[in-house]
PDB file of C-alpha atoms and ligand atoms in Angstrom:
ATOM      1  CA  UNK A   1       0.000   0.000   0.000  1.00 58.00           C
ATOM      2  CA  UNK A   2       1.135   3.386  -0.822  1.00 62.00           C
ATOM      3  CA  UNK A   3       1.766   5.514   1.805  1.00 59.00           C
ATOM      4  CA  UNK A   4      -0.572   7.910   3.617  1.00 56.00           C
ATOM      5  CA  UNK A   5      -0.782  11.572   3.253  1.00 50.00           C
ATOM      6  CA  UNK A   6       0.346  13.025   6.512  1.00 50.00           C
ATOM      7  CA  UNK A   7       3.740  10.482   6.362  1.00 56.00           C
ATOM      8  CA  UNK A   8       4.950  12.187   2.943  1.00 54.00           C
ATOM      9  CA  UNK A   9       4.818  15.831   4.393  1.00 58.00           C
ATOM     10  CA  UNK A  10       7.782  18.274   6.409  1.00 66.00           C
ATOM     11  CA  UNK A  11       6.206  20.376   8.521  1.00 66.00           C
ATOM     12  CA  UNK A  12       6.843  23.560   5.704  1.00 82.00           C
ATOM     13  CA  UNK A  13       4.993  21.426   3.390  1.00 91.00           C
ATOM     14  CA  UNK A  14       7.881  20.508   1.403  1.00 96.00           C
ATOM     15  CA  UNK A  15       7.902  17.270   0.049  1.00 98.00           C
ATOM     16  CA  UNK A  16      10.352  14.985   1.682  1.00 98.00           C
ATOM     17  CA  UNK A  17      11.696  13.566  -1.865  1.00 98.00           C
ATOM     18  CA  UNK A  18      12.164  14.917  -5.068  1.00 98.00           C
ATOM     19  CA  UNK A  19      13.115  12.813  -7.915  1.00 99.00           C
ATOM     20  CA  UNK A  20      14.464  14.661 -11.074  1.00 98.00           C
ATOM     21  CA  UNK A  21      14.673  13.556 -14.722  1.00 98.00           C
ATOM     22  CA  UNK A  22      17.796  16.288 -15.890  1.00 98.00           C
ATOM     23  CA  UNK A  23      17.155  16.864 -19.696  1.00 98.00           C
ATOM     24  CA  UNK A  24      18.196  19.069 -22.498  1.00 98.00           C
ATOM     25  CA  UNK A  25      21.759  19.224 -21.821  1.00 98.00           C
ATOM     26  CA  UNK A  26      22.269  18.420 -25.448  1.00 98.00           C
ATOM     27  CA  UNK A  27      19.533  20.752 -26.954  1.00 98.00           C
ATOM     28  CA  UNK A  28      21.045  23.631 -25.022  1.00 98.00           C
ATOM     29  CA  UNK A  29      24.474  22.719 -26.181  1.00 98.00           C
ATOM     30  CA  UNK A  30      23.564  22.465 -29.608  1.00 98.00           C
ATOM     31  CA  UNK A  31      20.878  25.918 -29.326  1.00 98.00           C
ATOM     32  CA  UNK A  32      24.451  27.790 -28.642  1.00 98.00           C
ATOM     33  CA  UNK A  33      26.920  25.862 -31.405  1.00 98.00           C
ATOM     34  CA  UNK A  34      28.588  23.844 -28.891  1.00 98.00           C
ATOM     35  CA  UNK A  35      29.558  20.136 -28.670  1.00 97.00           C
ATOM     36  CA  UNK A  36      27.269  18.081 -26.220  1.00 97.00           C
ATOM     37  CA  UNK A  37      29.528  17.495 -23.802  1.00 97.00           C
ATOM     38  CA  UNK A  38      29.355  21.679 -22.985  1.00 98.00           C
ATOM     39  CA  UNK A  39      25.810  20.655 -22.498  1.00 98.00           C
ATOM     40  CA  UNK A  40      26.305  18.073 -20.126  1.00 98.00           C
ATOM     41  CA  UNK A  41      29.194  20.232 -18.288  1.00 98.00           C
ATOM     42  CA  UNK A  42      27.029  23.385 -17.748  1.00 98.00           C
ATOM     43  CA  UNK A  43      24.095  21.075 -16.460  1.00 98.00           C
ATOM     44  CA  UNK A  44      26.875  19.973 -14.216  1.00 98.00           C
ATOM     45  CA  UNK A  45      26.744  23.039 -12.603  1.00 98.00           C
ATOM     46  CA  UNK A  46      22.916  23.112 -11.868  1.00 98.00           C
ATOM     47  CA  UNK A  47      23.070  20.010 -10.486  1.00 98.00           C
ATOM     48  CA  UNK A  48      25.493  21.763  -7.849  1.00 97.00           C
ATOM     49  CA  UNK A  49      22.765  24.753  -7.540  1.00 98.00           C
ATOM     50  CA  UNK A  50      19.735  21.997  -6.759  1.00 98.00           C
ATOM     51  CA  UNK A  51      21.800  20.165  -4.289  1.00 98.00           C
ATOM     52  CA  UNK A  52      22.775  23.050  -2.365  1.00 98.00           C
ATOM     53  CA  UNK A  53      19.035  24.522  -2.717  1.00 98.00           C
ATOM     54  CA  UNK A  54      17.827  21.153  -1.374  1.00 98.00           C
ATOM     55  CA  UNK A  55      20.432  21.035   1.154  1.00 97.00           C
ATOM     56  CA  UNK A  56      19.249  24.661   2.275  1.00 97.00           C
ATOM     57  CA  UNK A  57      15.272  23.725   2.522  1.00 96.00           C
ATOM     58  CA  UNK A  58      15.903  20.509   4.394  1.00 96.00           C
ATOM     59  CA  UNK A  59      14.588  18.603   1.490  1.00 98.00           C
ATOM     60  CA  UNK A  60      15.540  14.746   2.864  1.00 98.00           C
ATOM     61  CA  UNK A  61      16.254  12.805  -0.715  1.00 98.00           C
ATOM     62  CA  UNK A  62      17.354  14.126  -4.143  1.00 98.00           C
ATOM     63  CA  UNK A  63      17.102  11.829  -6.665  1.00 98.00           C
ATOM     64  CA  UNK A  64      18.807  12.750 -10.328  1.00 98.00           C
ATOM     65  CA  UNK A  65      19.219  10.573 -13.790  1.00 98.00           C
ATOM     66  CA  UNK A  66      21.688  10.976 -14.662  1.00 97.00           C
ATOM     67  CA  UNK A  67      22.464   8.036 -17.319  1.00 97.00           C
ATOM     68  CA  UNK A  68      19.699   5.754 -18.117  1.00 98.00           C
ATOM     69  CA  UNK A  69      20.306   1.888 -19.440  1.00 97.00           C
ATOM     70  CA  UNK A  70      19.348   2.970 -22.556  1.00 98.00           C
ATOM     71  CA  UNK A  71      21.748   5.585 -22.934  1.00 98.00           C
ATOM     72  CA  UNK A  72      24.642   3.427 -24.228  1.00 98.00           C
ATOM     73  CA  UNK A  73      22.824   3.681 -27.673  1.00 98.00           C
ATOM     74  CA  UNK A  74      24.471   6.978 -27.914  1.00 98.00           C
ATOM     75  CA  UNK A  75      27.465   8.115 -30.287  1.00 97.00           C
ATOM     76  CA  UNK A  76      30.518   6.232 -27.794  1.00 97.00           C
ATOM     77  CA  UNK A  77      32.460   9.449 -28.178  1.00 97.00           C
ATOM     78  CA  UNK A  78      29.605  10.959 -25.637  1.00 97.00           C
ATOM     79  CA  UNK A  79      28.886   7.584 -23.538  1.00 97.00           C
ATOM     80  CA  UNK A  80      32.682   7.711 -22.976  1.00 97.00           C
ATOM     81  CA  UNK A  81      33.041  11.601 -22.048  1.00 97.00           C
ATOM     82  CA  UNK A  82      29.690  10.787 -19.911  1.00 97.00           C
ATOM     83  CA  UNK A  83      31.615   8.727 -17.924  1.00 96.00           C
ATOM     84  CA  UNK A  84      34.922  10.584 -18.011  1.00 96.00           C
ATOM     85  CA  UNK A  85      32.423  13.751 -16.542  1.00 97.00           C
ATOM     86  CA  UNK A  86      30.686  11.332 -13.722  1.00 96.00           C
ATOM     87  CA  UNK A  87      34.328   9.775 -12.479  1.00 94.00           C
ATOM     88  CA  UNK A  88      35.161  13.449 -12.702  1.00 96.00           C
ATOM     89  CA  UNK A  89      32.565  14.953 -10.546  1.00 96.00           C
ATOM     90  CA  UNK A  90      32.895  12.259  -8.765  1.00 95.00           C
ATOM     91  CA  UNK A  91      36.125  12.674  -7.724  1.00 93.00           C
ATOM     92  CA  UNK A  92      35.962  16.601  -7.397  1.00 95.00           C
ATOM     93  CA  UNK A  93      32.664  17.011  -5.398  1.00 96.00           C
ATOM     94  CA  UNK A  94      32.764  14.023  -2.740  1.00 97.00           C
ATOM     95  CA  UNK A  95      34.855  15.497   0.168  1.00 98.00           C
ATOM     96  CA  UNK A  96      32.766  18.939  -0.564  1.00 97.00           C
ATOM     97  CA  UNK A  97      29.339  16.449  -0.129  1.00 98.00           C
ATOM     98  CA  UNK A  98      30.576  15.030   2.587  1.00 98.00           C
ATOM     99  CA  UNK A  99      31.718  18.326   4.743  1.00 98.00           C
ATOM    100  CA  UNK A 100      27.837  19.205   3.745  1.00 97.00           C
ATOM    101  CA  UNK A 101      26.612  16.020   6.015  1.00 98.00           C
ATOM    102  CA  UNK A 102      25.276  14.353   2.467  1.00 98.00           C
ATOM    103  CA  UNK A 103      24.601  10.881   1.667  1.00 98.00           C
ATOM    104  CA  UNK A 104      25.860   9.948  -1.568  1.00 98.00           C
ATOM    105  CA  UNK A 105      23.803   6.711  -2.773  1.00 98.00           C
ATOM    106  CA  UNK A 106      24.486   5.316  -6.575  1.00 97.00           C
ATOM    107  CA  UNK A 107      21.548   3.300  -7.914  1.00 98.00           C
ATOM    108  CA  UNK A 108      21.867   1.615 -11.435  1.00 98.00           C
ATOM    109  CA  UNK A 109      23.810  -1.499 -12.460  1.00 97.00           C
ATOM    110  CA  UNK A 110      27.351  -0.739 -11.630  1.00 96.00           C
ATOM    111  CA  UNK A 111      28.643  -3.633 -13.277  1.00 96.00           C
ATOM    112  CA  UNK A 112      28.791  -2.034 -16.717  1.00 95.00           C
ATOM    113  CA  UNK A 113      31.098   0.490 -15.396  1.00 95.00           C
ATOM    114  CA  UNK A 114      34.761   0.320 -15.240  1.00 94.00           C
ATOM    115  CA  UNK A 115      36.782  -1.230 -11.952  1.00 96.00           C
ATOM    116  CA  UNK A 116      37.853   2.540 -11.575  1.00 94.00           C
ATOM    117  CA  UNK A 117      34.637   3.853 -11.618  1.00 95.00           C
ATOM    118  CA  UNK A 118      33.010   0.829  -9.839  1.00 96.00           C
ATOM    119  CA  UNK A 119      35.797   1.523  -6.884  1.00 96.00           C
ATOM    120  CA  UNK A 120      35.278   5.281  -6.732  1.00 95.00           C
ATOM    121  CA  UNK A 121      31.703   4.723  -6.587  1.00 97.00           C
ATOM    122  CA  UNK A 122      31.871   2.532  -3.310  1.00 97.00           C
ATOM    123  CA  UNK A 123      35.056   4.442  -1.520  1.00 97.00           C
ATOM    124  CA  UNK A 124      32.412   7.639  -2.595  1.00 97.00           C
ATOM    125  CA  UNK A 125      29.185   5.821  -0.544  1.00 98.00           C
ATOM    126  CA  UNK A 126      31.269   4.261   2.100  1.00 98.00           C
ATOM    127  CA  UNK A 127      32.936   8.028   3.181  1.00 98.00           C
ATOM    128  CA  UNK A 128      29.321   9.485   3.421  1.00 98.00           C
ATOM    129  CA  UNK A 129      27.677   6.617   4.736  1.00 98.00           C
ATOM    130  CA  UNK A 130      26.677   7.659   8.037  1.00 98.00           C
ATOM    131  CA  UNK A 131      26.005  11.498   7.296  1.00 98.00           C
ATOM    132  CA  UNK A 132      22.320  12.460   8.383  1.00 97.00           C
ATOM    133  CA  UNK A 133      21.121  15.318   6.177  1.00 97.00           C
ATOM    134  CA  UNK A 134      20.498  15.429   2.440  1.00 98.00           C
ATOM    135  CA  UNK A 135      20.875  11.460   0.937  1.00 98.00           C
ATOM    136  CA  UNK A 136      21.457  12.132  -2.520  1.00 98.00           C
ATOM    137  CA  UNK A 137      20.955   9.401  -4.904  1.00 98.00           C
ATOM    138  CA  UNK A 138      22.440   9.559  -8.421  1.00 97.00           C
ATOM    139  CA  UNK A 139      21.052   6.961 -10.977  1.00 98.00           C
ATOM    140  CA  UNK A 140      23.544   5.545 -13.216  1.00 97.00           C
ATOM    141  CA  UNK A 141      23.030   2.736 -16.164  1.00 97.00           C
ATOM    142  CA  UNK A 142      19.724   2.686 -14.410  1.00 98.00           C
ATOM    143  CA  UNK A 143      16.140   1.620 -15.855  1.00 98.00           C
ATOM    144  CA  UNK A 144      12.657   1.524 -13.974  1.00 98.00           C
ATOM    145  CA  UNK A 145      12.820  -2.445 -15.773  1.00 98.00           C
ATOM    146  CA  UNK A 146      16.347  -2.903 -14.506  1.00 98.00           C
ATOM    147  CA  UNK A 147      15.188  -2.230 -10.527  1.00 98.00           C
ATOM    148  CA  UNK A 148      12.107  -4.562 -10.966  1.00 98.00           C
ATOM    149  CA  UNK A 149      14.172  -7.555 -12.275  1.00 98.00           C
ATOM    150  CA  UNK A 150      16.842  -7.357  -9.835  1.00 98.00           C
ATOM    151  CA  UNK A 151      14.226  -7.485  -7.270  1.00 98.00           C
ATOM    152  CA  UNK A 152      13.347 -10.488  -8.332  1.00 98.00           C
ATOM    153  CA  UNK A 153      16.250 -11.670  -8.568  1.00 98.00           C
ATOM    154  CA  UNK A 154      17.027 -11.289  -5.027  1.00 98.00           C
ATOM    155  CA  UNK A 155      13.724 -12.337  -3.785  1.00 98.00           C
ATOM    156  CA  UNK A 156      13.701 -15.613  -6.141  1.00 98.00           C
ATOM    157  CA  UNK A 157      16.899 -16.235  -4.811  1.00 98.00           C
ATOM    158  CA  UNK A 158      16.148 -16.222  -1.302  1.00 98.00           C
ATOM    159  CA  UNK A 159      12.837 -18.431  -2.262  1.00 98.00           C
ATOM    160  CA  UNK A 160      15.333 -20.762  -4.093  1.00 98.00           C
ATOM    161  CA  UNK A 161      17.746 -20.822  -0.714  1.00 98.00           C
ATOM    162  CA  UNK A 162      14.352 -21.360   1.347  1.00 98.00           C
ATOM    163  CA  UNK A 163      14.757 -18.598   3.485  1.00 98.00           C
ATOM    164  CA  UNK A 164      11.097 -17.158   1.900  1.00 98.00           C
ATOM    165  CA  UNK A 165       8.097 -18.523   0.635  1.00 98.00           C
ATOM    166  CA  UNK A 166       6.258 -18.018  -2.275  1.00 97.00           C
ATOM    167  CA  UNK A 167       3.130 -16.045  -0.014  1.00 98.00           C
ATOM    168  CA  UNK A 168       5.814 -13.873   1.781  1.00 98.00           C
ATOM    169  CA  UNK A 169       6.346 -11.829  -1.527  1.00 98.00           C
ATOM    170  CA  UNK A 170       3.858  -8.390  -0.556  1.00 98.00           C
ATOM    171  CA  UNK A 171       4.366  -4.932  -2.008  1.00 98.00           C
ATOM    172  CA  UNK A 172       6.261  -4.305   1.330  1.00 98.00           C
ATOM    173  CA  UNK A 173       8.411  -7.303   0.639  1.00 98.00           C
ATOM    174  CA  UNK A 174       9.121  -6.101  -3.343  1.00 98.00           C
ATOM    175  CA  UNK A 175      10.023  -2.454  -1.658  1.00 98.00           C
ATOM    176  CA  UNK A 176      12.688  -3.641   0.189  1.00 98.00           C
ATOM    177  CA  UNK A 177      14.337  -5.117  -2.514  1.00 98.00           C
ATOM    178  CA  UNK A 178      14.630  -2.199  -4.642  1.00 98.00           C
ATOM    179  CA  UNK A 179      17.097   0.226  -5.036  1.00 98.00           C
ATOM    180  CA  UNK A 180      16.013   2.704  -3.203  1.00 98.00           C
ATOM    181  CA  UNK A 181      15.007   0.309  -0.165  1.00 98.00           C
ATOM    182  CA  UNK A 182      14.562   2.788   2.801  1.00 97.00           C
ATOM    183  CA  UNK A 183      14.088   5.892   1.232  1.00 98.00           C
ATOM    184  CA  UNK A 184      10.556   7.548   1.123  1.00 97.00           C
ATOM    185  CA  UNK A 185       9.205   7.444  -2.239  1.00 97.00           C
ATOM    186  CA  UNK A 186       9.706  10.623  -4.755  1.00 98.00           C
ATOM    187  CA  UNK A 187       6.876  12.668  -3.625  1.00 98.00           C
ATOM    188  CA  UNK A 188       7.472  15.541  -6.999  1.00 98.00           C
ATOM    189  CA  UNK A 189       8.672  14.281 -10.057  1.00 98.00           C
ATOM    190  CA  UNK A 190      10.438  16.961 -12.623  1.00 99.00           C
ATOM    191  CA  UNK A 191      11.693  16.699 -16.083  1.00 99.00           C
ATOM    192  CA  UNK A 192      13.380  19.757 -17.628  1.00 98.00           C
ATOM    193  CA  UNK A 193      13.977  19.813 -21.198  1.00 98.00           C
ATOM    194  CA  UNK A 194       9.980  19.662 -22.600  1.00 98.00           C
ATOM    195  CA  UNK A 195       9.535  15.800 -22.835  1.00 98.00           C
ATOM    196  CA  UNK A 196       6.767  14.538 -20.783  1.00 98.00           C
ATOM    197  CA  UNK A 197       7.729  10.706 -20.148  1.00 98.00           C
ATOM    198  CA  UNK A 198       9.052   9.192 -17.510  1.00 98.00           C
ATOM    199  CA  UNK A 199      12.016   7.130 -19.895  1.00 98.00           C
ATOM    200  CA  UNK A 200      12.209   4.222 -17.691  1.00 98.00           C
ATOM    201  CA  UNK A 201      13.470   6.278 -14.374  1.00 98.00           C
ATOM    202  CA  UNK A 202      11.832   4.925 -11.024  1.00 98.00           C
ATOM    203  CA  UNK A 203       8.993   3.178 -12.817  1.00 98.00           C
ATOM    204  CA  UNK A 204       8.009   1.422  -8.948  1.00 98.00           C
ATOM    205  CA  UNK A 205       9.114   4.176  -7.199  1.00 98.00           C
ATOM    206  CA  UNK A 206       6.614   6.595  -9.009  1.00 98.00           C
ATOM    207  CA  UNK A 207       2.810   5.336  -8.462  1.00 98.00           C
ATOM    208  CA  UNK A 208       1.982   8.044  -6.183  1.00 97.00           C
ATOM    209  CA  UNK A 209       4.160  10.671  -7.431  1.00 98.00           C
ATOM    210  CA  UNK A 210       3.184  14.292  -8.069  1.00 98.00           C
ATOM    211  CA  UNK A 211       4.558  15.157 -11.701  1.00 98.00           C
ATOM    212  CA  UNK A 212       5.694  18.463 -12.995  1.00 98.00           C
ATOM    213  CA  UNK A 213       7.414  18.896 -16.260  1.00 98.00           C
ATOM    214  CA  UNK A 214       8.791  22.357 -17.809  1.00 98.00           C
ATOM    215  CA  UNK A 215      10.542  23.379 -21.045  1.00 98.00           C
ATOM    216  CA  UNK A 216      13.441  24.667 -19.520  1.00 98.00           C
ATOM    217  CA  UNK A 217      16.682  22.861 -20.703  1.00 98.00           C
ATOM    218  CA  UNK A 218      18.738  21.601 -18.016  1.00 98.00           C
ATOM    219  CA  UNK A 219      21.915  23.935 -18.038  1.00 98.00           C
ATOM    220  CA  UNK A 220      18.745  26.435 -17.373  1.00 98.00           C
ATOM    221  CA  UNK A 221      16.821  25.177 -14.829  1.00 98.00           C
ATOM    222  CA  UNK A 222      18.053  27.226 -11.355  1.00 97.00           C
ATOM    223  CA  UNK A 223      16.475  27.866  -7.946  1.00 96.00           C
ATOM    224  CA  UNK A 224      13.587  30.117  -9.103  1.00 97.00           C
ATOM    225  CA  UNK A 225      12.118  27.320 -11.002  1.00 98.00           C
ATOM    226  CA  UNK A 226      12.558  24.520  -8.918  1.00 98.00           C
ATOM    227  CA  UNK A 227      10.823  27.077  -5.928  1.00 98.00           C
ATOM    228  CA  UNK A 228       7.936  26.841  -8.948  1.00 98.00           C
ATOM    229  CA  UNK A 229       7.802  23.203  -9.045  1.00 98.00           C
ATOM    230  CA  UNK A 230       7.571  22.948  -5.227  1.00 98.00           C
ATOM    231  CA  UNK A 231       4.751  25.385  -5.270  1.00 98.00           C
ATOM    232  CA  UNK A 232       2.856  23.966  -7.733  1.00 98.00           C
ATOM    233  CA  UNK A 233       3.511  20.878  -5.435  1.00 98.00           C
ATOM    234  CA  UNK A 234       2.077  22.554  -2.680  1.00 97.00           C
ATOM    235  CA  UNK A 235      -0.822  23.463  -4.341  1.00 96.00           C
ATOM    236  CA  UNK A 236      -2.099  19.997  -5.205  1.00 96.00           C
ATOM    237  CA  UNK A 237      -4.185  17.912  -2.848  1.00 94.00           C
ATOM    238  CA  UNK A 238      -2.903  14.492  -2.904  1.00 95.00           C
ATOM    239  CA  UNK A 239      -5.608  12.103  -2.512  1.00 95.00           C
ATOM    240  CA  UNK A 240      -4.326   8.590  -2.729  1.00 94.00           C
ATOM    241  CA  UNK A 241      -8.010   7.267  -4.152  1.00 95.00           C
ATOM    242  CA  UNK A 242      -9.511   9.166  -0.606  1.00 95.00           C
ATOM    243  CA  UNK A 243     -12.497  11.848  -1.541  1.00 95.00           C
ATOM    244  CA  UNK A 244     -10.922  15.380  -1.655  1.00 95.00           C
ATOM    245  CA  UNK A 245     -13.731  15.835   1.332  1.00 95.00           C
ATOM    246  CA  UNK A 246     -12.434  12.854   3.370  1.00 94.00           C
ATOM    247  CA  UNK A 247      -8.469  14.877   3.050  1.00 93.00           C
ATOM    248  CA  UNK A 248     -10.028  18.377   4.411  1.00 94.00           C
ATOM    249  CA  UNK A 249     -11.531  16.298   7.083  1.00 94.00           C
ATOM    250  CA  UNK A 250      -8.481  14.806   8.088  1.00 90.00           C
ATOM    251  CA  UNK A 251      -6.105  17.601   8.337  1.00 80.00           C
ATOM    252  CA  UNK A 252      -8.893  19.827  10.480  1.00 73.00           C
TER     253      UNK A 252
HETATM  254  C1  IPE B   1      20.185  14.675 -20.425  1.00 53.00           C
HETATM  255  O1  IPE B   1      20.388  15.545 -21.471  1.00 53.00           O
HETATM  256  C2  IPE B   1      21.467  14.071 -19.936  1.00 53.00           C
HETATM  257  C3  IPE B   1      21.670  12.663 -20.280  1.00 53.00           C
HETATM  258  C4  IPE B   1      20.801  11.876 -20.854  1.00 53.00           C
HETATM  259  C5  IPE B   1      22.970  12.092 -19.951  1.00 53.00           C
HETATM  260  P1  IPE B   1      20.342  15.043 -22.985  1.00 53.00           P
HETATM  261  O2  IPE B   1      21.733  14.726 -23.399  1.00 53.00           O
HETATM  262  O3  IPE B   1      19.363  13.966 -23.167  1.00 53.00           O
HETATM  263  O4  IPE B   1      19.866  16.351 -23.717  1.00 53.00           O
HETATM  264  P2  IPE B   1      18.942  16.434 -25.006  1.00 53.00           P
HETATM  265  O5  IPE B   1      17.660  15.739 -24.666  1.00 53.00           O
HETATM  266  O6  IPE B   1      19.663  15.764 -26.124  1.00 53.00           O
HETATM  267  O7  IPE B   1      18.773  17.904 -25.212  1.00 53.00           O
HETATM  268  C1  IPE B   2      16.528  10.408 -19.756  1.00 53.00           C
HETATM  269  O1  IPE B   2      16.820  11.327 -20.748  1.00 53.00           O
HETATM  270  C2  IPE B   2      17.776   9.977 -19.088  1.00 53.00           C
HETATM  271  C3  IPE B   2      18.517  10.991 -18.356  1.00 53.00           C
HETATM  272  C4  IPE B   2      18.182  12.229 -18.150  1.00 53.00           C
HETATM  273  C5  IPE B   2      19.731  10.529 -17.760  1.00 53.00           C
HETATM  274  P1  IPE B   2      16.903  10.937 -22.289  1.00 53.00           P
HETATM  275  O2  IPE B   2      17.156  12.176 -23.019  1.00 53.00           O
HETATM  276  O3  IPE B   2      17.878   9.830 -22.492  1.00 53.00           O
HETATM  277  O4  IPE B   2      15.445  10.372 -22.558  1.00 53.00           O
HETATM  278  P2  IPE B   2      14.685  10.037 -23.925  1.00 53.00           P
HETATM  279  O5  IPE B   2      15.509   9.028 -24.641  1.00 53.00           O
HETATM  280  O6  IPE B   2      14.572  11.309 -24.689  1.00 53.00           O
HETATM  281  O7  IPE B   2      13.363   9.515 -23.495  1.00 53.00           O
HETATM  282 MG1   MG B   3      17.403  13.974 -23.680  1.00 53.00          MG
END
């Protein structure tokens, strides 16, 4: 069962988790005769901007694509500068993360990667495991399909080893097996860049989400619009197949 209304709300009325699909990096690149990658570099930057933002309004998880499972079907010249950008960031931004008391969380299938990247990705999670403010997770070579089957997996598994049976597997059960086990679930979804499709991102993850697209690329996208995407958050009344009366009722 999805959660209930009153769980998925801060006292400011912020929503607790904010899941992000970051597009147009390319468009914006290409709108100002640039290669991609200047694209991906300047969006970058935002990503910096959000993360502080979030840090600043006590937001509890950030969640950004930021490569998708189907992105390897791009030119390798960009999958491989992609990568060369995320070790990169990697590398420069985890000691400044960490200082800021975040919690830096990698979802995707990390086995594509290389043994550098893989290794920088754990020594990365394991130096900001037990920091208590923002958890920031970063989904990389990750698909909504992906998550589901690797739950599965698991769970199968642990049928197969007899340690579960067959009427143990609940929605409750499935959650915990995901990647994002333990985190609330997105409660605003945003996708810069004009598309309005979710592109495989947390396709579990998402049943309850409020969405909120805009056509501002990514390199764009800065605090004053993601303060409009919260509003419009705010705004809604979130209903979870309740009567809008029965919701009024329950917060008098
Ligand atoms: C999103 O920007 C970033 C990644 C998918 C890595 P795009 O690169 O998809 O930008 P557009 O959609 O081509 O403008
Ligand atoms: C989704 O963007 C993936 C990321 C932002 C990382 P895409 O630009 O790859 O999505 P589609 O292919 O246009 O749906
Ligand atoms: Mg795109």
């Amino acid at each position: 069962m999805v959660a209930n209304s009153k769980d998925l709300m801060t006292d400011n009325g912020n929503p607790r988790h904010i899941a992000i699909i970051m597009d147009g990096n390319g468009r914006w690149a290409v709108k100002k005769k640039m290669p991609r990658i200047m694209g991906h570099r300047a969006g970058v930057k935002t990503v910096r901007n959000v993360v502080e933002f979030c840090v600043k309004e006590k937001i509890e998880v950030l969640s950004l694509f930021a490569f998708s499972s189907e992105n390897w079907r791009r030119p390798k010249k960009e999958v491989n500068m992609l990568m060369e950008l995320f070790m990169g960031t990697l590398q420069s931004q985890v000691n400044k993360l960490d200082k800021n008391n975040i919690k830096l969380k990698i979802i995707g299938d990390k086995s594509a990667f290389s043994e550098k990247l893989q290794n920088k990705i754990s020594q990365a999670e394991q130096q900001t495991e037990n920091n208590m403010g923002l958890t920031l997770v970063i989904a990389a070579n990750y698909g909504g399909h992906w998550d589901i089957t690797q739950a599965f997996q698991k769970i199968t598994a642990k049928i197969a080893a007899g340690e579960l049976e067959t009427q143990d597997v609940s929605e409750a059960l499935i959650s915990q097996h995901i990647s994002t086990a333990g985190l609330p679930e997105p409660d605003l979804f945003i996708r810069s860049g004009g598309e309005q499709r979710i592109s495989n991102f947390l396709l579990w993850q998402l049943a309850y989400t409020e969405f909120y697209f805009t056509d501002s690329l990514w390199p764009d996208f800065d605090r004053a619009l993601l303060t409009k995407a919260i509003n419009s958050f705010k705004s809604r009344q979130r209903r979870f197949g309740h009567t809008g009366e029965q919701i009024i009722n329950s917060s008098n």
